[in-house]
PDB file of C-alpha atoms in Angstrom:
ATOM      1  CA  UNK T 145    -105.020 -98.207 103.629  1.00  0.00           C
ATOM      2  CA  UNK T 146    -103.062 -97.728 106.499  1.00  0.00           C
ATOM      3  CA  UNK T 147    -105.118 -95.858 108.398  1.00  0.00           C
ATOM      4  CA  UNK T 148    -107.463 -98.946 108.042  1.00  0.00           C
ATOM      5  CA  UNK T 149    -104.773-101.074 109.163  1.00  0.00           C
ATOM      6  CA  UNK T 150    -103.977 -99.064 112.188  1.00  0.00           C
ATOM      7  CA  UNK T 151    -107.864 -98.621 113.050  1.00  0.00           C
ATOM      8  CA  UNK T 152    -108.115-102.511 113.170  1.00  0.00           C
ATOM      9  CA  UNK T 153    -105.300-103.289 114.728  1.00  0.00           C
ATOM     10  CA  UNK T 154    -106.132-101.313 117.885  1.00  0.00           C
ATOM     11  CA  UNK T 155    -109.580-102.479 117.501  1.00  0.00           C
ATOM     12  CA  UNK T 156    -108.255-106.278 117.625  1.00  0.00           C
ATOM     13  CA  UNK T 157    -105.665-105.346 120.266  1.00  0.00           C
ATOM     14  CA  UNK T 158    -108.458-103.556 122.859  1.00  0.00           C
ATOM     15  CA  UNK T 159    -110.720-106.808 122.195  1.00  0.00           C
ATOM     16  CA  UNK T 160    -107.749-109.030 123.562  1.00  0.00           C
ATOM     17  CA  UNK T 161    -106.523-107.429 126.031  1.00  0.00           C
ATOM     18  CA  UNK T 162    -109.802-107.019 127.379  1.00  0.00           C
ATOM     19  CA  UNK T 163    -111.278-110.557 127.097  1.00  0.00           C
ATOM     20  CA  UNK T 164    -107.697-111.437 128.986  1.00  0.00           C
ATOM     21  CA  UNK T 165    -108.526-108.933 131.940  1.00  0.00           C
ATOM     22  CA  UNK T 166    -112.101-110.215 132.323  1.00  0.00           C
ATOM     23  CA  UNK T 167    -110.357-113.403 132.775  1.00  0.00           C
ATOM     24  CA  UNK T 168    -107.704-112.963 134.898  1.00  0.00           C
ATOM     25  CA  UNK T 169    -109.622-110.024 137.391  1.00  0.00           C
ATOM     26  CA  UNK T 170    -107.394-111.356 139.999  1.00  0.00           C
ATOM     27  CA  UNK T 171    -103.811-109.668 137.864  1.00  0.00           C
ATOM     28  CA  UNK T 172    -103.003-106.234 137.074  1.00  0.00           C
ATOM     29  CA  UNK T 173    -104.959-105.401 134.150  1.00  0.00           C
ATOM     30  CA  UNK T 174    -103.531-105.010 130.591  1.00  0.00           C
ATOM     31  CA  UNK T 175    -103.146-102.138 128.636  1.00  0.00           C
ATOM     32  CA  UNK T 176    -102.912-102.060 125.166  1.00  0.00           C
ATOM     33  CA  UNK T 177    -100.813 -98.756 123.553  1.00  0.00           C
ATOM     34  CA  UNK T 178    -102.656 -96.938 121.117  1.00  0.00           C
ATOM     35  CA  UNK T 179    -101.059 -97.363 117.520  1.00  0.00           C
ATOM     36  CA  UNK T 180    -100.327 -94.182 115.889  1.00  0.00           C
ATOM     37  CA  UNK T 181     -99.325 -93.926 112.410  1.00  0.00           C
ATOM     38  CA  UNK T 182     -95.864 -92.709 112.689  1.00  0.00           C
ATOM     39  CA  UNK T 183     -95.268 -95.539 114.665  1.00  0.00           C
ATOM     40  CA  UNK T 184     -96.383 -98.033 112.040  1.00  0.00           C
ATOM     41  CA  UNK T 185     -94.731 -96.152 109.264  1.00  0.00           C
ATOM     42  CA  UNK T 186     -91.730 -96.923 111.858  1.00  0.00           C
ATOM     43  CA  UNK T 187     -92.907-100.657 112.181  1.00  0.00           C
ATOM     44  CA  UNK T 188     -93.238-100.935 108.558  1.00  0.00           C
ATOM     45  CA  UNK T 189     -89.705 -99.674 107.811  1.00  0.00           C
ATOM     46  CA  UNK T 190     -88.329-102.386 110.033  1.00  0.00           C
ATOM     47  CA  UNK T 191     -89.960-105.165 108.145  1.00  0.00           C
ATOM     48  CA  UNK T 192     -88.697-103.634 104.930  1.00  0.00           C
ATOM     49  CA  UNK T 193     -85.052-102.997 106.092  1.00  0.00           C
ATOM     50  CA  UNK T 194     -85.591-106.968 107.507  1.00  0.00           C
ATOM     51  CA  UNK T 195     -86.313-107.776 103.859  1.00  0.00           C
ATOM     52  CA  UNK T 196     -83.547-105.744 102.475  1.00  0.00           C
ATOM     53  CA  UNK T 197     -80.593-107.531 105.149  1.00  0.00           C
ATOM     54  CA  UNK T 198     -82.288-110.857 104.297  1.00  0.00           C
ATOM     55  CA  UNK T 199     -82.735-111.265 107.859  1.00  0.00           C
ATOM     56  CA  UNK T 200     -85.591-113.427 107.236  1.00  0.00           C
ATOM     57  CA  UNK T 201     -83.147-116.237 108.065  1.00  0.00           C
ATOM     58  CA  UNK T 202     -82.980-115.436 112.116  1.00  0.00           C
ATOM     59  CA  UNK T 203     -84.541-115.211 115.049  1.00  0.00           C
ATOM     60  CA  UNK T 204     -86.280-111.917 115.476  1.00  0.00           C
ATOM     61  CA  UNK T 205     -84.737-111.149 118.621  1.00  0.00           C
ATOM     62  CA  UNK T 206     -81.231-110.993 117.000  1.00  0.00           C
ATOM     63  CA  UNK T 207     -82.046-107.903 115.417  1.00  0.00           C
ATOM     64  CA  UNK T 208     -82.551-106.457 118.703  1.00  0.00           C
ATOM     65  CA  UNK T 209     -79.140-107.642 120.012  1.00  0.00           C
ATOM     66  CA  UNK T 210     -76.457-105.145 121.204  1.00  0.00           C
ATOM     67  CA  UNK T 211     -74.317-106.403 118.379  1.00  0.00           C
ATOM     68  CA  UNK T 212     -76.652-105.871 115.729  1.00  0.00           C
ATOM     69  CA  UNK T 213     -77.558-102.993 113.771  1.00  0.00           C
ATOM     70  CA  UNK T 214     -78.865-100.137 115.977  1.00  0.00           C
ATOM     71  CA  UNK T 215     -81.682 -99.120 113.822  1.00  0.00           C
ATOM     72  CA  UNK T 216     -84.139-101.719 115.169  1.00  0.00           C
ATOM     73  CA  UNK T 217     -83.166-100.572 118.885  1.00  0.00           C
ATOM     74  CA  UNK T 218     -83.343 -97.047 118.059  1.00  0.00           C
ATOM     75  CA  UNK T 219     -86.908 -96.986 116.394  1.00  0.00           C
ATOM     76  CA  UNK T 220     -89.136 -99.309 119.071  1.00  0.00           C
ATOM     77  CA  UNK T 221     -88.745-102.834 121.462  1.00  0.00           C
ATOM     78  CA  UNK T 222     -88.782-105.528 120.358  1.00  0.00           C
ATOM     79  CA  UNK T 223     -91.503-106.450 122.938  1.00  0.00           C
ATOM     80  CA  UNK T 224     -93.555-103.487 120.925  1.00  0.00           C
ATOM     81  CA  UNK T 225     -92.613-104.598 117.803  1.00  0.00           C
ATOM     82  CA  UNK T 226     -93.858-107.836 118.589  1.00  0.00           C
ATOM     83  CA  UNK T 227     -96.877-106.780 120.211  1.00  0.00           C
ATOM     84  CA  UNK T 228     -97.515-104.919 116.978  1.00  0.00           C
ATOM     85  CA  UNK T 229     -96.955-107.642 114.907  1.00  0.00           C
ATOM     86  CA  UNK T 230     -99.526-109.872 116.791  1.00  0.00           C
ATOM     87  CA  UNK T 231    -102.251-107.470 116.516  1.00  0.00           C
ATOM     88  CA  UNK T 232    -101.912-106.736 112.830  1.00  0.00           C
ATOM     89  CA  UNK T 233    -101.232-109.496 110.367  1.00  0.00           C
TER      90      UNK T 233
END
């Protein structure tokens, strides 16, 4: 299942990114970062861990804080994590 998820993910991703460069030549063009599966087992533990701390409550970007628990830090961006979660649900 997850290798479906993955598969689709950077197939949505590389359509998006590319309809966005055929639009806007004139800018550098975007690049979207292959999803591997480690990395969304990694993205996955993060949303379970967010379920676990109840963090469902806050902004996303809290988690990513200096003062906050270093695990979401440690395992990706936020920018990536976001980027992931665009592309996927």
């Amino acid at each position: 299942m997850s290798n479906i998820i993955i598969r689709e993910t950077n197939r949505k991703a590389n359509s998006v990114y590319a309809a966005c460069n055929a639009e806007n030549p004139e800018n550098p063009p975007k690049v979207w970062k292959f999803l591997i599966p480690e990395e969304f087992e990694a993205y996955l533990g993060i949303i379970i861990s967010a379920g676990v701390h109840h963090s469902k409550s806050k902004p996303t970007a809290d988690s990513w804080k200096t003062d906050a628990k270093p695990l979401y830090r440690a395992t990706m961006s936020l920018n990536r994590f976001w980027n992931i979660s665009r592309f996927t649900f």
